[in-house]
């Protein structure tokens, strides 16, 4: 019996051993996953160009720092998380606006990527948003990419709590993807704070997924929005409830509106039409009940909305005044069929579970605004009330062009459903055979979803007057690329300080608006894009500019008219006095840039650029206009060179400078004699040579008639004819 038990134990132990040993021998342990980007450097790409604005602009409060965290600090891969969720915590890598960010890593060696984590934070109330997606890309060569995995985070973006909450985006074991380079891409709306990104992977074992090259499916417009149905230059006006302001702020008169409907001379003569359309908004979004009609404000009230409609269609002011002003413009210009189109800024019906909106269908019962369906009913009532009022007034000169979406960015706190909701509002508008407009802030949330939301015309705000501490005029380069890529027009924003020439900021504000005009001229937005014109109320800046009989204000009104008619050109001219040289002798001359009122304050330092050098001598030329010329010995006659004047946004027509060259008698020996005897003259010549060298010797390439130097605007001058003749 005892032997039998021992035998059983022995056989059982042998059986167990025989089970364990072969399994260990047959299959190795799976390779351990590790964070393969820890302590690696990385680069950051922005969704739109931020070189001169927002995140990549110097921080005015912290010299030497940017608004956005510098990648070289390595905060995303240092293995450390922020010690707390305070906004001021130094552990966060902070991203500011710009549509999206793409973080790019180069691995030391090829790995099999299996997943990632992003450690971030959320507080929608404070503008700290989560992205609705986190995409993982892999590449073997850094040029061709595969979208390995897209993490859908749309379920976490909504909510308006003001509590800051840590969030970990975790996408592990999503597959095996061979990579030498890795990208993590996510949306950035206002602020995005991330303290760590981890990418997990193992050694390559041959089981990795086959490479499939990513092709971006997005329908990029690659053209500015040109406007619609004749609406291309839309001026913004105000009416509604006056609130704390004088009633003149909401009662636009016929005399005032004349300067918007027509182009009026300093002596009051109507010379031409001006803006082609106008939009009315409620002044300060304030309403008679004391409520505000903007998104995120008070519950809506039917009587408030009706007051706004009645103000728009007032018989004496606003549309009534515009109707009569247009009669005068048509008579003066003999354009008997001319009309302007009206766009109306719709109040936003904020959801309110308890407070009624009003009886919108006449059944004696109050309607509410408790959900999306009831919001849409209120919008439909508002549109129909506007159309009914238009029919009552029976205007000859005003047509209804459309409605405007009031929020200037799509709120993350409302979730992804808000995009579909706006699309339904667009359907209501299009059912009434009018158009849908939007003027979002710079790089607003939703800028890449215009088609999804149903907008016919969208014009983006550069926001320069309100954010000059975060931006430079050069921002128009990158902005123009984004506007064209996504199909936008542009808002032309003029600060109210231009109304008062005695204001200390008057000159800088005029200069600012000329930056808009010059940039649009140079970058194709004057002729290619639609424009809205933001101005102050009572009635607005363009009225005060037009009333001026001379000076910068008048120049600005005239140039705005020229811009609307696509005739604007920066007011810069080149001049040169008569140039006389002797063959074989070095001659110093100067060509100058002439600038009057507005052109002297056009953006950036204007400099001269050489297009064609002289044909009969040696030549040195500086951006300042200084030049040194030595005609070849024995030459007699007229030699010439051609220059243009330019800055960041301005490029003039080519200008030819002529040099009269005389042969001179014994000029070679005379030159040697003079050089030996006059040290002072030699010293002056040497100093001039230094000045020319220090100012830069520029001879750009000429391609198809276009000056290629500085980049960005060569196409704006292609094909222009060279100006001939002595000046």
GROMACS .gro file of C-alpha atoms in nm, residues 234-238 278-281 532-535:
model
   13
  234UNK     CA    1  -2.063   9.274  -4.720
  235UNK     CA    2  -2.056   9.562  -4.470
  236UNK     CA    3  -2.161   9.503  -4.108
  237UNK     CA    4  -2.419   9.736  -3.948
  238UNK     CA    5  -2.603   9.739  -3.616
  278UNK     CA    6  -2.505   9.461  -4.579
  279UNK     CA    7  -2.568   9.264  -4.261
  280UNK     CA    8  -2.763   9.374  -3.955
  281UNK     CA    9  -2.670   9.244  -3.609
  532UNK     CA   10  -1.696   9.124  -4.501
  533UNK     CA   11  -1.618   9.461  -4.341
  534UNK     CA   12  -1.623   9.487  -3.964
  535UNK     CA   13  -1.661   9.839  -3.824
   0.00000   0.00000   0.00000
